[in-house]
Tab-separated table of C-alpha atoms in Angstrom:
chain	number	residue	atom	x	y	z
A	148	UNK	CA	120.606	-14.188	-90.965
A	149	UNK	CA	118.736	-11.717	-92.582
A	150	UNK	CA	115.919	-12.101	-95.145
A	151	UNK	CA	118.074	-10.810	-97.907
A	152	UNK	CA	120.737	-13.429	-97.367
A	153	UNK	CA	118.145	-16.186	-97.163
A	154	UNK	CA	116.656	-14.970	-100.449
A	155	UNK	CA	120.108	-14.965	-102.069
A	156	UNK	CA	120.811	-18.513	-100.870
A	157	UNK	CA	117.432	-19.657	-102.237
A	158	UNK	CA	118.160	-17.920	-105.541
A	159	UNK	CA	121.613	-19.534	-105.748
A	160	UNK	CA	120.094	-22.978	-105.044
A	161	UNK	CA	117.440	-22.362	-107.719
A	162	UNK	CA	120.129	-21.211	-110.170
A	163	UNK	CA	122.254	-24.331	-109.509
A	164	UNK	CA	119.155	-26.482	-109.874
A	165	UNK	CA	118.302	-24.716	-113.200
A	166	UNK	CA	121.856	-25.183	-114.528
A	167	UNK	CA	121.767	-28.904	-113.646
A	168	UNK	CA	118.317	-29.231	-115.284
A	169	UNK	CA	119.551	-27.482	-118.459
A	170	UNK	CA	122.610	-29.772	-118.562
A	171	UNK	CA	120.426	-32.910	-118.214
A	172	UNK	CA	118.006	-31.641	-120.889
A	173	UNK	CA	120.894	-30.939	-123.272
A	174	UNK	CA	122.276	-34.445	-122.688
A	175	UNK	CA	118.851	-36.038	-123.373
A	176	UNK	CA	118.365	-33.830	-126.415
A	177	UNK	CA	121.786	-34.849	-127.733
A	178	UNK	CA	120.867	-38.576	-127.371
A	179	UNK	CA	117.526	-37.994	-129.104
A	180	UNK	CA	119.203	-36.096	-131.935
A	181	UNK	CA	121.749	-38.898	-132.338
A	182	UNK	CA	118.958	-41.500	-132.501
A	183	UNK	CA	117.025	-39.365	-134.973
A	184	UNK	CA	120.103	-38.911	-137.157
A	185	UNK	CA	120.805	-42.664	-137.099
A	186	UNK	CA	117.192	-43.472	-138.048
A	187	UNK	CA	117.222	-40.915	-140.860
A	188	UNK	CA	120.468	-42.352	-142.199
A	189	UNK	CA	118.942	-45.862	-142.188
A	190	UNK	CA	115.835	-44.658	-144.024
A	191	UNK	CA	117.981	-42.865	-146.587
A	192	UNK	CA	120.106	-46.009	-147.052
A	193	UNK	CA	116.958	-48.113	-147.586
A	194	UNK	CA	115.391	-45.575	-149.932
A	195	UNK	CA	118.503	-45.139	-152.083
A	196	UNK	CA	118.029	-48.368	-154.153
A	197	UNK	CA	114.366	-47.530	-154.696
A	198	UNK	CA	115.232	-44.037	-155.871
A	199	UNK	CA	117.881	-45.398	-158.260
A	200	UNK	CA	115.378	-47.937	-159.669
A	201	UNK	CA	112.768	-45.213	-160.147
A	202	UNK	CA	115.378	-43.095	-161.898
A	203	UNK	CA	116.145	-46.020	-164.237
A	204	UNK	CA	112.442	-46.555	-164.924
A	205	UNK	CA	112.007	-42.876	-165.777
A	206	UNK	CA	114.993	-43.082	-168.125
A	207	UNK	CA	113.441	-46.136	-169.848
A	208	UNK	CA	110.012	-44.496	-170.123
A	209	UNK	CA	111.349	-41.283	-171.635
A	210	UNK	CA	111.484	-42.648	-175.251
A	211	UNK	CA	107.957	-44.072	-174.871
A	212	UNK	CA	106.672	-40.726	-173.632
A	213	UNK	CA	108.250	-39.036	-176.642
A	214	UNK	CA	106.425	-41.491	-178.953
A	215	UNK	CA	103.064	-41.100	-177.192
A	216	UNK	CA	102.260	-37.743	-178.792
A	217	UNK	CA	102.663	-38.988	-182.400
A	218	UNK	CA	100.624	-42.102	-181.530
A	219	UNK	CA	97.831	-39.941	-180.158
A	220	UNK	CA	97.893	-37.831	-183.313
A	221	UNK	CA	97.676	-40.969	-185.477
A	222	UNK	CA	94.784	-42.261	-183.362
A	223	UNK	CA	92.976	-38.953	-183.834
A	224	UNK	CA	93.485	-39.156	-187.614
A	225	UNK	CA	92.198	-42.762	-187.579
A	226	UNK	CA	89.099	-41.749	-185.624
A	227	UNK	CA	88.423	-38.902	-188.046
A	228	UNK	CA	88.797	-41.316	-190.970
A	229	UNK	CA	86.407	-43.779	-189.306
A	230	UNK	CA	83.852	-41.005	-188.809
A	231	UNK	CA	84.080	-40.030	-192.488
A	232	UNK	CA	83.678	-43.680	-193.517
A	233	UNK	CA	80.634	-44.077	-191.289
A	234	UNK	CA	79.092	-40.961	-192.837
A	235	UNK	CA	79.663	-42.455	-196.309
A	236	UNK	CA	78.065	-45.746	-195.232
A	237	UNK	CA	75.103	-43.790	-193.888
A	238	UNK	CA	74.719	-42.071	-197.272
A	239	UNK	CA	74.918	-45.410	-199.083
A	240	UNK	CA	72.269	-46.894	-196.782
A	241	UNK	CA	69.994	-43.925	-197.488
A	242	UNK	CA	70.469	-44.540	-201.249
A	243	UNK	CA	69.686	-48.241	-200.798
A	244	UNK	CA	66.546	-47.305	-198.867
A	245	UNK	CA	65.337	-45.046	-201.649
A	246	UNK	CA	66.123	-47.696	-204.313
A	247	UNK	CA	64.257	-50.311	-202.258
A	248	UNK	CA	61.241	-48.008	-202.049
A	249	UNK	CA	61.311	-47.479	-205.814
A	250	UNK	CA	61.624	-51.235	-206.413
A	251	UNK	CA	58.651	-51.831	-204.129
A	252	UNK	CA	56.575	-49.350	-206.138
A	253	UNK	CA	57.631	-50.977	-209.431
A	254	UNK	CA	56.798	-54.434	-208.051
A	255	UNK	CA	53.312	-53.254	-207.090
A	256	UNK	CA	52.765	-51.823	-210.588
A	257	UNK	CA	53.948	-55.065	-212.213
A	258	UNK	CA	51.634	-57.090	-209.957
A	259	UNK	CA	48.662	-54.914	-210.901
A	260	UNK	CA	49.545	-55.207	-214.609
A	261	UNK	CA	49.860	-59.001	-214.322
A	262	UNK	CA	46.527	-59.258	-212.537
A	263	UNK	CA	44.921	-57.123	-215.203
A	264	UNK	CA	46.435	-59.323	-217.948
A	265	UNK	CA	45.253	-62.516	-216.225
A	266	UNK	CA	41.759	-61.068	-215.873
A	267	UNK	CA	41.754	-60.138	-219.552
A	268	UNK	CA	42.939	-63.596	-220.598
A	269	UNK	CA	40.290	-65.217	-218.422
A	270	UNK	CA	37.563	-63.124	-220.029
A	271	UNK	CA	38.856	-63.929	-223.544
A	272	UNK	CA	38.930	-67.640	-222.729
A	273	UNK	CA	35.391	-67.475	-221.392
A	274	UNK	CA	34.215	-65.743	-224.555
A	275	UNK	CA	35.929	-68.369	-226.711
A	276	UNK	CA	34.272	-71.190	-224.793
A	277	UNK	CA	30.970	-69.508	-225.252
A	278	UNK	CA	28.271	-69.187	-222.689
A	279	UNK	CA	29.350	-72.343	-220.802
A	280	UNK	CA	32.148	-70.694	-218.904
A	281	UNK	CA	30.462	-67.324	-218.506
A	282	UNK	CA	29.646	-68.062	-214.894
A	283	UNK	CA	33.212	-69.142	-214.125
A	284	UNK	CA	35.063	-66.031	-215.351
A	285	UNK	CA	37.859	-65.109	-213.037
A	286	UNK	CA	37.807	-61.485	-212.040
A	287	UNK	CA	40.679	-60.324	-209.931
A	288	UNK	CA	40.093	-57.526	-207.539
A	289	UNK	CA	43.022	-55.698	-205.993
A	290	UNK	CA	44.662	-57.943	-203.401
A	291	UNK	CA	43.046	-61.189	-204.724
A	292	UNK	CA	44.883	-63.931	-206.516
A	293	UNK	CA	43.906	-66.284	-209.328
A	294	UNK	CA	42.713	-69.552	-207.798
A	295	UNK	CA	43.585	-72.711	-209.639
A	296	UNK	CA	41.432	-75.754	-208.753
A	297	UNK	CA	43.460	-78.420	-207.025
A	298	UNK	CA	44.163	-81.580	-208.975
A	299	UNK	CA	43.668	-84.824	-207.108
A	300	UNK	CA	47.021	-86.116	-205.908
A	301	UNK	CA	48.084	-89.639	-206.634
A	302	UNK	CA	48.550	-91.810	-203.584
A	303	UNK	CA	52.085	-91.715	-202.320
A	304	UNK	CA	54.010	-94.900	-201.756
A	305	UNK	CA	55.225	-95.489	-198.194
A	306	UNK	CA	58.910	-94.637	-197.619
A	307	UNK	CA	61.376	-97.440	-198.179
A	308	UNK	CA	64.446	-98.097	-196.126
A	309	UNK	CA	67.783	-99.383	-197.404
A	310	UNK	CA	68.733	-102.740	-195.973
A	311	UNK	CA	72.382	-103.631	-195.647
A	312	UNK	CA	73.823	-107.126	-195.686
A	313	UNK	CA	75.661	-108.657	-192.716
A	314	UNK	CA	79.126	-107.266	-192.080
A	315	UNK	CA	82.052	-109.549	-192.940
A	316	UNK	CA	84.990	-110.000	-190.611
A	317	UNK	CA	87.606	-110.306	-193.360
A	318	UNK	CA	88.601	-107.199	-195.272
A	319	UNK	CA	87.977	-107.274	-199.009
A	320	UNK	CA	90.980	-107.954	-201.202
A	321	UNK	CA	91.887	-105.249	-203.662
A	322	UNK	CA	93.664	-105.457	-206.993
A	323	UNK	CA	96.923	-104.340	-205.319
A	324	UNK	CA	96.740	-107.280	-202.863
A	325	UNK	CA	96.219	-109.722	-205.748
A	326	UNK	CA	99.287	-108.382	-207.631
A	327	UNK	CA	101.546	-108.804	-204.592
A	328	UNK	CA	100.875	-112.562	-204.402
């Protein structure tokens, strides 16, 4: 046999082997594709109820989504109104602060006028009494107050406690009980 014939026989054997290998691969591929198709069908069957429930949920949420925009607009209007109200309150508090400052100034002026009047009255009283009270004239400086001598306090009686009589075991009879008998 010649080299050419041997090479042809080897090529034929390799070709037969390749055809058999392709046939086995196709068979295995067919089984794998069948298994894959079966698995995909099972997943689709399991997912179908979930998809239908999600579809129902979306249908139920659609009216709420349509109402969300007006609610957001109303919330924005409410926030704007609250901001305006807070600005008004701030203005009122500023007015109250200025009125309080004015009242404080007026109170100080009234206190000074009262102290001046008390000092004047004290000097008039000392003049009326003559020279006796000249050393005891009350002069009020700013920030001082008129001191009145303390009067001796009478002795206080010790606290007394209320004493209750012994409790009776029989309830008291009322006028209604007397009428029934």
